[in-house]
mmCIF file of C-alpha atoms in Angstrom:
data_model
loop_
_atom_site.group_PDB
_atom_site.id
_atom_site.type_symbol
_atom_site.label_atom_id
_atom_site.label_comp_id
_atom_site.label_asym_id
_atom_site.label_seq_id
_atom_site.Cartn_x
_atom_site.Cartn_y
_atom_site.Cartn_z
ATOM 1 C CA UNK Z 1 0.000 0.000 0.000
ATOM 2 C CA UNK Z 2 1.370 3.451 -0.874
ATOM 3 C CA UNK Z 3 2.214 5.784 2.017
ATOM 4 C CA UNK Z 4 -0.490 8.040 3.398
ATOM 5 C CA UNK Z 5 0.026 11.633 2.240
ATOM 6 C CA UNK Z 6 -0.997 14.828 4.006
ATOM 7 C CA UNK Z 7 -1.168 17.837 1.690
ATOM 8 C CA UNK Z 8 -0.638 20.933 3.847
ATOM 9 C CA UNK Z 9 -1.623 24.430 2.720
ATOM 10 C CA UNK Z 10 -1.247 27.786 4.523
ATOM 11 C CA UNK Z 11 -4.060 30.095 3.519
ATOM 12 C CA UNK Z 12 -5.411 33.593 4.112
ATOM 13 C CA UNK Z 13 -8.051 35.449 2.079
ATOM 14 C CA UNK Z 14 -7.649 33.325 -1.045
ATOM 15 C CA UNK Z 15 -11.213 33.184 -2.357
ATOM 16 C CA UNK Z 16 -10.016 34.006 -5.878
ATOM 17 C CA UNK Z 17 -7.509 31.119 -6.123
ATOM 18 C CA UNK Z 18 -8.438 28.459 -3.554
ATOM 19 C CA UNK Z 19 -10.881 26.726 -5.905
ATOM 20 C CA UNK Z 20 -8.066 26.210 -8.439
ATOM 21 C CA UNK Z 21 -6.087 24.424 -5.758
ATOM 22 C CA UNK Z 22 -9.038 22.321 -4.584
ATOM 23 C CA UNK Z 23 -9.848 21.197 -8.119
ATOM 24 C CA UNK Z 24 -6.182 20.344 -8.709
ATOM 25 C CA UNK Z 25 -5.996 18.254 -5.525
ATOM 26 C CA UNK Z 26 -9.185 16.445 -6.518
ATOM 27 C CA UNK Z 27 -7.615 15.630 -9.891
ATOM 28 C CA UNK Z 28 -4.522 13.995 -8.365
ATOM 29 C CA UNK Z 29 -3.659 10.540 -9.701
ATOM 30 C CA UNK Z 30 -2.572 9.406 -6.234
ATOM 31 C CA UNK Z 31 -5.099 7.104 -4.488
ATOM 32 C CA UNK Z 32 -7.673 9.338 -2.831
ATOM 33 C CA UNK Z 33 -8.070 6.966 0.115
ATOM 34 C CA UNK Z 34 -4.380 7.499 0.897
ATOM 35 C CA UNK Z 35 -4.520 11.274 0.852
ATOM 36 C CA UNK Z 36 -5.850 14.145 2.949
ATOM 37 C CA UNK Z 37 -5.851 17.911 2.507
ATOM 38 C CA UNK Z 38 -5.256 20.127 5.527
ATOM 39 C CA UNK Z 39 -5.788 23.856 5.030
ATOM 40 C CA UNK Z 40 -4.394 26.004 7.819
ATOM 41 C CA UNK Z 41 -6.400 29.202 7.517
ATOM 42 C CA UNK Z 42 -5.232 32.478 9.086
ATOM 43 C CA UNK Z 43 -8.780 33.478 9.999
ATOM 44 C CA UNK Z 44 -9.758 34.631 6.503
ATOM 45 C CA UNK Z 45 -12.147 37.574 6.351
ATOM 46 C CA UNK Z 46 -13.323 37.000 2.777
ATOM 47 C CA UNK Z 47 -15.272 34.044 1.314
ATOM 48 C CA UNK Z 48 -12.375 31.579 1.384
ATOM 49 C CA UNK Z 49 -14.005 29.292 3.940
ATOM 50 C CA UNK Z 50 -17.351 29.384 2.147
ATOM 51 C CA UNK Z 51 -15.651 28.243 -1.052
ATOM 52 C CA UNK Z 52 -13.976 25.391 0.823
ATOM 53 C CA UNK Z 53 -17.212 24.357 2.543
ATOM 54 C CA UNK Z 54 -19.089 24.263 -0.765
ATOM 55 C CA UNK Z 55 -16.341 22.144 -2.288
ATOM 56 C CA UNK Z 56 -16.438 19.733 0.659
ATOM 57 C CA UNK Z 57 -20.169 19.200 0.145
ATOM 58 C CA UNK Z 58 -19.629 18.479 -3.535
ATOM 59 C CA UNK Z 59 -16.721 16.088 -2.989
ATOM 60 C CA UNK Z 60 -17.179 14.241 0.286
ATOM 61 C CA UNK Z 61 -14.829 11.464 -0.883
ATOM 62 C CA UNK Z 62 -11.828 13.804 -0.556
ATOM 63 C CA UNK Z 63 -10.820 14.279 3.057
ATOM 64 C CA UNK Z 64 -10.442 18.014 3.710
ATOM 65 C CA UNK Z 65 -9.856 19.624 7.076
ATOM 66 C CA UNK Z 66 -9.609 23.313 7.872
ATOM 67 C CA UNK Z 67 -7.724 24.319 11.003
ATOM 68 C CA UNK Z 68 -7.541 27.783 12.539
ATOM 69 C CA UNK Z 69 -4.188 29.531 12.305
ATOM 70 C CA UNK Z 70 -4.735 32.251 14.894
ATOM 71 C CA UNK Z 71 -1.070 33.320 14.714
ATOM 72 C CA UNK Z 72 -1.671 34.278 11.068
ATOM 73 C CA UNK Z 73 1.867 33.442 9.935
ATOM 74 C CA UNK Z 74 2.954 30.902 7.336
ATOM 75 C CA UNK Z 75 5.441 28.908 9.473
ATOM 76 C CA UNK Z 76 2.893 28.482 12.269
ATOM 77 C CA UNK Z 77 0.286 27.475 9.683
ATOM 78 C CA UNK Z 78 2.573 24.783 8.316
ATOM 79 C CA UNK Z 79 3.519 23.462 11.743
ATOM 80 C CA UNK Z 80 -0.105 23.360 12.802
ATOM 81 C CA UNK Z 81 -1.014 21.380 9.697
ATOM 82 C CA UNK Z 82 1.892 19.002 10.313
ATOM 83 C CA UNK Z 83 0.700 18.381 13.875
ATOM 84 C CA UNK Z 84 -2.821 17.706 12.604
ATOM 85 C CA UNK Z 85 -1.710 15.518 9.693
ATOM 86 C CA UNK Z 86 -1.807 11.739 9.659
ATOM 87 C CA UNK Z 87 0.578 11.369 6.738
ATOM 88 C CA UNK Z 88 3.832 9.467 6.458
ATOM 89 C CA UNK Z 89 4.668 11.983 3.726
ATOM 90 C CA UNK Z 90 3.810 15.678 3.763
ATOM 91 C CA UNK Z 91 3.369 17.625 0.525
ATOM 92 C CA UNK Z 92 3.359 21.365 0.976
ATOM 93 C CA UNK Z 93 1.337 23.422 -1.463
ATOM 94 C CA UNK Z 94 0.160 27.016 -1.605
ATOM 95 C CA UNK Z 95 -3.267 28.588 -1.971
ATOM 96 C CA UNK Z 96 -1.849 30.425 -5.020
ATOM 97 C CA UNK Z 97 -0.815 27.140 -6.655
ATOM 98 C CA UNK Z 98 -2.327 24.575 -8.992
ATOM 99 C CA UNK Z 99 -0.329 21.304 -9.108
ATOM 100 C CA UNK Z 100 -0.449 19.021 -12.133
ATOM 101 C CA UNK Z 101 -2.465 15.779 -11.642
ATOM 102 C CA UNK Z 102 0.684 13.664 -11.158
ATOM 103 C CA UNK Z 103 2.195 16.035 -8.587
ATOM 104 C CA UNK Z 104 1.675 13.967 -5.421
ATOM 105 C CA UNK Z 105 2.351 10.686 -7.202
ATOM 106 C CA UNK Z 106 5.694 11.940 -8.517
ATOM 107 C CA UNK Z 107 6.699 13.385 -5.142
ATOM 108 C CA UNK Z 108 6.079 10.033 -3.462
ATOM 109 C CA UNK Z 109 7.861 8.142 -6.261
ATOM 110 C CA UNK Z 110 10.927 10.365 -5.864
ATOM 111 C CA UNK Z 111 10.953 9.706 -2.110
ATOM 112 C CA UNK Z 112 10.568 5.965 -2.683
ATOM 113 C CA UNK Z 113 13.538 6.149 -5.077
ATOM 114 C CA UNK Z 114 15.619 7.871 -2.386
ATOM 115 C CA UNK Z 115 16.267 11.047 -4.398
ATOM 116 C CA UNK Z 116 16.294 13.350 -1.398
ATOM 117 C CA UNK Z 117 14.909 14.321 1.970
ATOM 118 C CA UNK Z 118 12.985 17.342 0.695
ATOM 119 C CA UNK Z 119 11.736 17.039 -2.857
ATOM 120 C CA UNK Z 120 10.036 19.666 -4.973
ATOM 121 C CA UNK Z 121 9.525 20.794 -8.518
ATOM 122 C CA UNK Z 122 9.229 23.822 -10.752
ATOM 123 C CA UNK Z 123 6.750 26.622 -11.164
ATOM 124 C CA UNK Z 124 4.863 27.700 -14.226
ATOM 125 C CA UNK Z 125 4.044 31.272 -13.275
ATOM 126 C CA UNK Z 126 0.777 32.766 -14.487
ATOM 127 C CA UNK Z 127 -0.736 36.226 -13.960
ATOM 128 C CA UNK Z 128 -2.796 36.794 -10.836
ATOM 129 C CA UNK Z 129 -5.305 38.831 -12.852
ATOM 130 C CA UNK Z 130 -6.218 39.518 -16.470
ATOM 131 C CA UNK Z 131 -4.461 42.874 -16.671
ATOM 132 C CA UNK Z 132 -1.386 44.109 -18.522
ATOM 133 C CA UNK Z 133 0.542 44.834 -15.330
ATOM 134 C CA UNK Z 134 -0.353 41.426 -13.847
ATOM 135 C CA UNK Z 135 0.981 39.770 -17.000
ATOM 136 C CA UNK Z 136 4.157 41.849 -16.742
ATOM 137 C CA UNK Z 137 4.606 40.765 -13.125
ATOM 138 C CA UNK Z 138 4.214 37.091 -14.060
ATOM 139 C CA UNK Z 139 6.983 37.394 -16.661
ATOM 140 C CA UNK Z 140 9.209 39.316 -14.230
ATOM 141 C CA UNK Z 141 8.746 36.635 -11.571
ATOM 142 C CA UNK Z 142 10.228 34.056 -13.945
ATOM 143 C CA UNK Z 143 12.898 36.243 -15.578
ATOM 144 C CA UNK Z 144 16.628 35.801 -14.770
ATOM 145 C CA UNK Z 145 16.937 39.560 -14.114
ATOM 146 C CA UNK Z 146 14.157 39.247 -11.562
ATOM 147 C CA UNK Z 147 15.012 35.991 -9.788
ATOM 148 C CA UNK Z 148 18.682 35.403 -10.655
ATOM 149 C CA UNK Z 149 19.554 31.710 -10.534
ATOM 150 C CA UNK Z 150 16.441 30.444 -8.738
ATOM 151 C CA UNK Z 151 16.201 27.268 -10.793
ATOM 152 C CA UNK Z 152 12.685 26.321 -9.749
ATOM 153 C CA UNK Z 153 11.471 29.402 -11.660
ATOM 154 C CA UNK Z 154 13.692 28.829 -14.697
ATOM 155 C CA UNK Z 155 14.410 25.950 -17.083
ATOM 156 C CA UNK Z 156 15.739 23.454 -14.591
ATOM 157 C CA UNK Z 157 17.393 20.047 -14.682
ATOM 158 C CA UNK Z 158 16.919 17.337 -12.082
ATOM 159 C CA UNK Z 159 19.442 17.486 -9.281
ATOM 160 C CA UNK Z 160 20.406 18.680 -5.821
ATOM 161 C CA UNK Z 161 19.675 22.379 -5.164
ATOM 162 C CA UNK Z 162 19.719 24.894 -2.320
ATOM 163 C CA UNK Z 163 15.946 25.143 -2.058
ATOM 164 C CA UNK Z 164 12.679 24.173 -3.702
ATOM 165 C CA UNK Z 165 9.262 25.833 -3.600
ATOM 166 C CA UNK Z 166 6.802 24.132 -1.289
ATOM 167 C CA UNK Z 167 8.552 20.737 -1.056
ATOM 168 C CA UNK Z 168 7.588 17.278 0.148
ATOM 169 C CA UNK Z 169 9.148 15.377 3.006
ATOM 170 C CA UNK Z 170 8.652 12.417 5.282
ATOM 171 C CA UNK Z 171 7.457 12.729 8.855
ATOM 172 C CA UNK Z 172 10.795 11.280 9.955
ATOM 173 C CA UNK Z 173 12.578 14.378 8.592
ATOM 174 C CA UNK Z 174 10.559 16.616 10.920
ATOM 175 C CA UNK Z 175 11.404 14.326 13.799
ATOM 176 C CA UNK Z 176 15.087 14.622 12.871
ATOM 177 C CA UNK Z 177 15.603 18.341 12.170
ATOM 178 C CA UNK Z 178 12.473 19.948 13.603
ATOM 179 C CA UNK Z 179 9.596 21.789 11.971
ATOM 180 C CA UNK Z 180 9.476 25.241 10.362
ATOM 181 C CA UNK Z 181 10.986 28.156 12.283
ATOM 182 C CA UNK Z 182 8.072 30.257 13.548
ATOM 183 C CA UNK Z 183 10.321 33.246 14.321
ATOM 184 C CA UNK Z 184 10.758 33.819 10.569
ATOM 185 C CA UNK Z 185 7.703 35.309 8.879
ATOM 186 C CA UNK Z 186 9.223 34.751 5.420
ATOM 187 C CA UNK Z 187 12.108 32.674 4.010
ATOM 188 C CA UNK Z 188 10.942 29.786 6.184
ATOM 189 C CA UNK Z 189 11.380 27.394 3.230
ATOM 190 C CA UNK Z 190 14.988 28.389 2.651
ATOM 191 C CA UNK Z 191 15.807 28.129 6.355
ATOM 192 C CA UNK Z 192 14.173 24.698 6.527
ATOM 193 C CA UNK Z 193 16.122 23.513 3.479
ATOM 194 C CA UNK Z 194 19.351 24.856 4.971
ATOM 195 C CA UNK Z 195 18.793 22.609 7.982
ATOM 196 C CA UNK Z 196 18.060 19.704 5.651
ATOM 197 C CA UNK Z 197 21.393 20.191 3.895
ATOM 198 C CA UNK Z 198 23.354 20.799 7.088
ATOM 199 C CA UNK Z 199 21.970 17.580 8.566
ATOM 200 C CA UNK Z 200 23.481 15.689 5.638
ATOM 201 C CA UNK Z 201 20.271 15.486 3.621
ATOM 202 C CA UNK Z 202 19.568 16.384 0.009
ATOM 203 C CA UNK Z 203 17.133 18.944 -1.363
ATOM 204 C CA UNK Z 204 16.108 17.533 -4.739
ATOM 205 C CA UNK Z 205 14.551 19.366 -7.678
ATOM 206 C CA UNK Z 206 12.559 17.234 -10.120
ATOM 207 C CA UNK Z 207 11.336 19.194 -13.187
ATOM 208 C CA UNK Z 208 8.584 16.612 -13.804
ATOM 209 C CA UNK Z 209 6.952 17.786 -10.555
ATOM 210 C CA UNK Z 210 5.226 20.904 -11.806
ATOM 211 C CA UNK Z 211 2.689 23.381 -10.528
ATOM 212 C CA UNK Z 212 1.129 26.591 -11.729
ATOM 213 C CA UNK Z 213 1.769 29.534 -9.429
ATOM 214 C CA UNK Z 214 -0.337 32.689 -9.664
ATOM 215 C CA UNK Z 215 1.868 35.746 -9.163
ATOM 216 C CA UNK Z 216 0.785 38.964 -7.479
ATOM 217 C CA UNK Z 217 -1.710 40.987 -9.476
ATOM 218 C CA UNK Z 218 -0.570 44.573 -8.709
ATOM 219 C CA UNK Z 219 2.705 46.423 -8.194
ATOM 220 C CA UNK Z 220 1.629 47.293 -4.655
ATOM 221 C CA UNK Z 221 1.158 43.645 -3.711
ATOM 222 C CA UNK Z 222 4.393 42.731 -5.467
ATOM 223 C CA UNK Z 223 6.269 45.424 -3.523
ATOM 224 C CA UNK Z 224 4.822 44.223 -0.215
ATOM 225 C CA UNK Z 225 5.767 40.628 -1.044
ATOM 226 C CA UNK Z 226 9.379 41.447 -1.919
ATOM 227 C CA UNK Z 227 9.820 43.871 0.975
ATOM 228 C CA UNK Z 228 8.843 41.002 3.276
ATOM 229 C CA UNK Z 229 11.241 38.646 1.502
ATOM 230 C CA UNK Z 230 14.132 41.083 1.860
ATOM 231 C CA UNK Z 231 13.362 41.984 5.476
ATOM 232 C CA UNK Z 232 13.254 38.392 6.676
ATOM 233 C CA UNK Z 233 16.127 37.248 4.483
ATOM 234 C CA UNK Z 234 18.593 39.170 6.633
ATOM 235 C CA UNK Z 235 17.172 37.534 9.754
ATOM 236 C CA UNK Z 236 17.836 34.157 8.205
ATOM 237 C CA UNK Z 237 21.323 35.100 6.962
ATOM 238 C CA UNK Z 238 22.385 36.116 10.460
ATOM 239 C CA UNK Z 239 22.002 32.471 11.436
ATOM 240 C CA UNK Z 240 23.422 31.019 8.223
ATOM 241 C CA UNK Z 241 25.729 33.671 6.677
ATOM 242 C CA UNK Z 242 27.382 31.081 4.438
ATOM 243 C CA UNK Z 243 24.110 30.635 2.520
ATOM 244 C CA UNK Z 244 24.286 34.128 0.969
ATOM 245 C CA UNK Z 245 24.170 33.966 -2.839
ATOM 246 C CA UNK Z 246 25.294 36.652 -5.282
ATOM 247 C CA UNK Z 247 21.772 37.265 -6.550
ATOM 248 C CA UNK Z 248 20.600 38.033 -3.006
ATOM 249 C CA UNK Z 249 23.340 40.610 -2.398
ATOM 250 C CA UNK Z 250 22.719 42.664 -5.535
ATOM 251 C CA UNK Z 251 19.353 44.348 -4.698
ATOM 252 C CA UNK Z 252 20.442 45.803 -1.320
ATOM 253 C CA UNK Z 253 23.772 46.907 -2.817
ATOM 254 C CA UNK Z 254 21.933 48.592 -5.687
ATOM 255 C CA UNK Z 255 19.493 50.389 -3.378
ATOM 256 C CA UNK Z 256 22.323 51.432 -1.047
ATOM 257 C CA UNK Z 257 24.411 52.776 -3.933
ATOM 258 C CA UNK Z 258 21.475 54.834 -5.231
ATOM 259 C CA UNK Z 259 20.920 56.337 -1.775
ATOM 260 C CA UNK Z 260 24.626 57.117 -1.344
ATOM 261 C CA UNK Z 261 24.897 58.734 -4.785
ATOM 262 C CA UNK Z 262 21.766 60.814 -4.162
ATOM 263 C CA UNK Z 263 23.193 62.130 -0.887
ATOM 264 C CA UNK Z 264 26.632 62.775 -2.369
ATOM 265 C CA UNK Z 265 25.128 64.504 -5.405
ATOM 266 C CA UNK Z 266 23.891 67.233 -3.080
ATOM 267 C CA UNK Z 267 27.526 68.188 -2.514
ATOM 268 C CA UNK Z 268 29.552 66.793 -5.414
ATOM 269 C CA UNK Z 269 28.774 67.180 -9.085
ATOM 270 C CA UNK Z 270 30.702 64.001 -9.915
ATOM 271 C CA UNK Z 271 28.249 61.985 -7.832
ATOM 272 C CA UNK Z 272 25.378 63.233 -9.999
ATOM 273 C CA UNK Z 273 27.137 61.902 -13.086
ATOM 274 C CA UNK Z 274 27.821 58.579 -11.360
ATOM 275 C CA UNK Z 275 24.177 58.272 -10.322
ATOM 276 C CA UNK Z 276 22.964 59.136 -13.816
ATOM 277 C CA UNK Z 277 25.349 56.617 -15.387
ATOM 278 C CA UNK Z 278 24.307 53.878 -12.984
ATOM 279 C CA UNK Z 279 20.580 54.406 -13.570
ATOM 280 C CA UNK Z 280 21.101 54.735 -17.328
ATOM 281 C CA UNK Z 281 22.888 51.381 -17.490
ATOM 282 C CA UNK Z 282 20.308 49.755 -15.214
ATOM 283 C CA UNK Z 283 17.291 50.882 -17.210
ATOM 284 C CA UNK Z 284 19.064 50.256 -20.531
ATOM 285 C CA UNK Z 285 19.549 46.601 -19.573
ATOM 286 C CA UNK Z 286 15.968 46.289 -18.343
ATOM 287 C CA UNK Z 287 14.725 48.093 -21.444
ATOM 288 C CA UNK Z 288 16.511 45.595 -23.704
ATOM 289 C CA UNK Z 289 14.952 42.733 -21.738
ATOM 290 C CA UNK Z 290 11.530 44.365 -21.999
ATOM 291 C CA UNK Z 291 11.945 44.962 -25.747
ATOM 292 C CA UNK Z 292 13.034 41.362 -26.355
ATOM 293 C CA UNK Z 293 10.047 40.001 -24.420
ATOM 294 C CA UNK Z 294 7.628 42.442 -26.063
ATOM 295 C CA UNK Z 295 8.742 41.225 -29.496
ATOM 296 C CA UNK Z 296 8.623 37.551 -28.500
ATOM 297 C CA UNK Z 297 5.149 37.817 -26.965
ATOM 298 C CA UNK Z 298 3.880 40.426 -29.431
ATOM 299 C CA UNK Z 299 2.770 42.609 -26.548
ATOM 300 C CA UNK Z 300 4.089 46.166 -26.655
ATOM 301 C CA UNK Z 301 3.193 46.903 -23.034
ATOM 302 C CA UNK Z 302 5.862 44.448 -21.847
ATOM 303 C CA UNK Z 303 8.526 46.916 -23.028
ATOM 304 C CA UNK Z 304 7.441 49.115 -20.091
ATOM 305 C CA UNK Z 305 5.772 46.544 -17.846
ATOM 306 C CA UNK Z 306 8.681 44.127 -17.451
ATOM 307 C CA UNK Z 307 11.219 46.800 -16.370
ATOM 308 C CA UNK Z 308 8.615 48.318 -14.047
ATOM 309 C CA UNK Z 309 7.904 44.982 -12.353
ATOM 310 C CA UNK Z 310 11.583 43.997 -12.047
ATOM 311 C CA UNK Z 311 12.475 47.428 -10.655
ATOM 312 C CA UNK Z 312 9.705 47.045 -8.070
ATOM 313 C CA UNK Z 313 11.116 43.646 -7.079
ATOM 314 C CA UNK Z 314 14.702 44.915 -6.796
ATOM 315 C CA UNK Z 315 13.899 48.117 -4.883
ATOM 316 C CA UNK Z 316 11.440 46.445 -2.496
ATOM 317 C CA UNK Z 317 13.699 43.466 -1.770
ATOM 318 C CA UNK Z 318 16.757 45.661 -1.320
ATOM 319 C CA UNK Z 319 14.962 48.254 0.819
ATOM 320 C CA UNK Z 320 13.420 45.553 3.005
ATOM 321 C CA UNK Z 321 16.849 43.978 3.501
ATOM 322 C CA UNK Z 322 18.455 47.312 4.408
ATOM 323 C CA UNK Z 323 15.616 48.268 6.742
ATOM 324 C CA UNK Z 324 16.008 44.938 8.506
ATOM 325 C CA UNK Z 325 19.700 45.740 8.979
ATOM 326 C CA UNK Z 326 18.971 49.250 10.277
ATOM 327 C CA UNK Z 327 16.125 48.250 12.593
ATOM 328 C CA UNK Z 328 17.813 45.168 14.071
ATOM 329 C CA UNK Z 329 20.172 47.023 16.482
ATOM 330 C CA UNK Z 330 17.283 49.165 17.738
ATOM 331 C CA UNK Z 331 15.153 46.083 18.221
ATOM 332 C CA UNK Z 332 17.982 44.387 20.110
ATOM 333 C CA UNK Z 333 18.367 47.419 22.383
ATOM 334 C CA UNK Z 334 14.618 47.533 23.078
ATOM 335 C CA UNK Z 335 14.626 43.899 24.127
ATOM 336 C CA UNK Z 336 17.891 44.035 26.013
#
């Protein structure tokens, strides 16, 4: 008999996407009797729970449980779902995701083959809304200038990696290295995978394990997302400084250099030229990327939309990282 699988999903105000996830879980090729879905909901204030309840009535043969995540943070949601789950294998998904029908089956097969301790796949990123800017954001979220060498968002090959989105793991891994760190309100996946690797385990990326991920629909939501990523990334790096990658250092260095040049330009004319040259090169590169994509997709708006979305990602991530650095000493003093 195949192992029992608990699909765990953190969720908050996802009425627009949760049905996509529910339908995708229902369509899984894995035996339904050996699978449960646990949604850890952060006390949603929209119609998320109503959508789930309606789905449960329609499909009583799929075991679905909703648990209250009163802490309203993703790591606590995951840990709560893990505690509630009956599975030998946990498959983490997201309320913004839509896994292919073979997703769970392929995760379990990879574990049975001993590929790794935490196993995940790749994203096919789609717009979060039917707007030009949402489409631009979806392309930016999968573009090398936006995400660097994050292989799960690019054309990937099977193999060991630093991290995977979502991931699947056995209960025994949690017993060995512990659950998700609830003091990190973002980057909890990367921190978890760092502990996997440092315990001697393997984080394995399998490109046949695929899911659709719906990106943020507006620049404001994108900025908030990447500010949070940058802010909590520094918290994680303080514990594991050796995990810093070049792509993660560039946004805060870029934002810092712009700030420094702006301040210096108030006093030195040379600094104004340096700032102008830096921004000219930056937007020239992004403009070329936008032009190339606009031609490929036959969508003229991408010439402006792609650079705008990538700039939002870089500035928000970098500013969040720097603010985390600035605010940390003050926070330490206040709690000292």
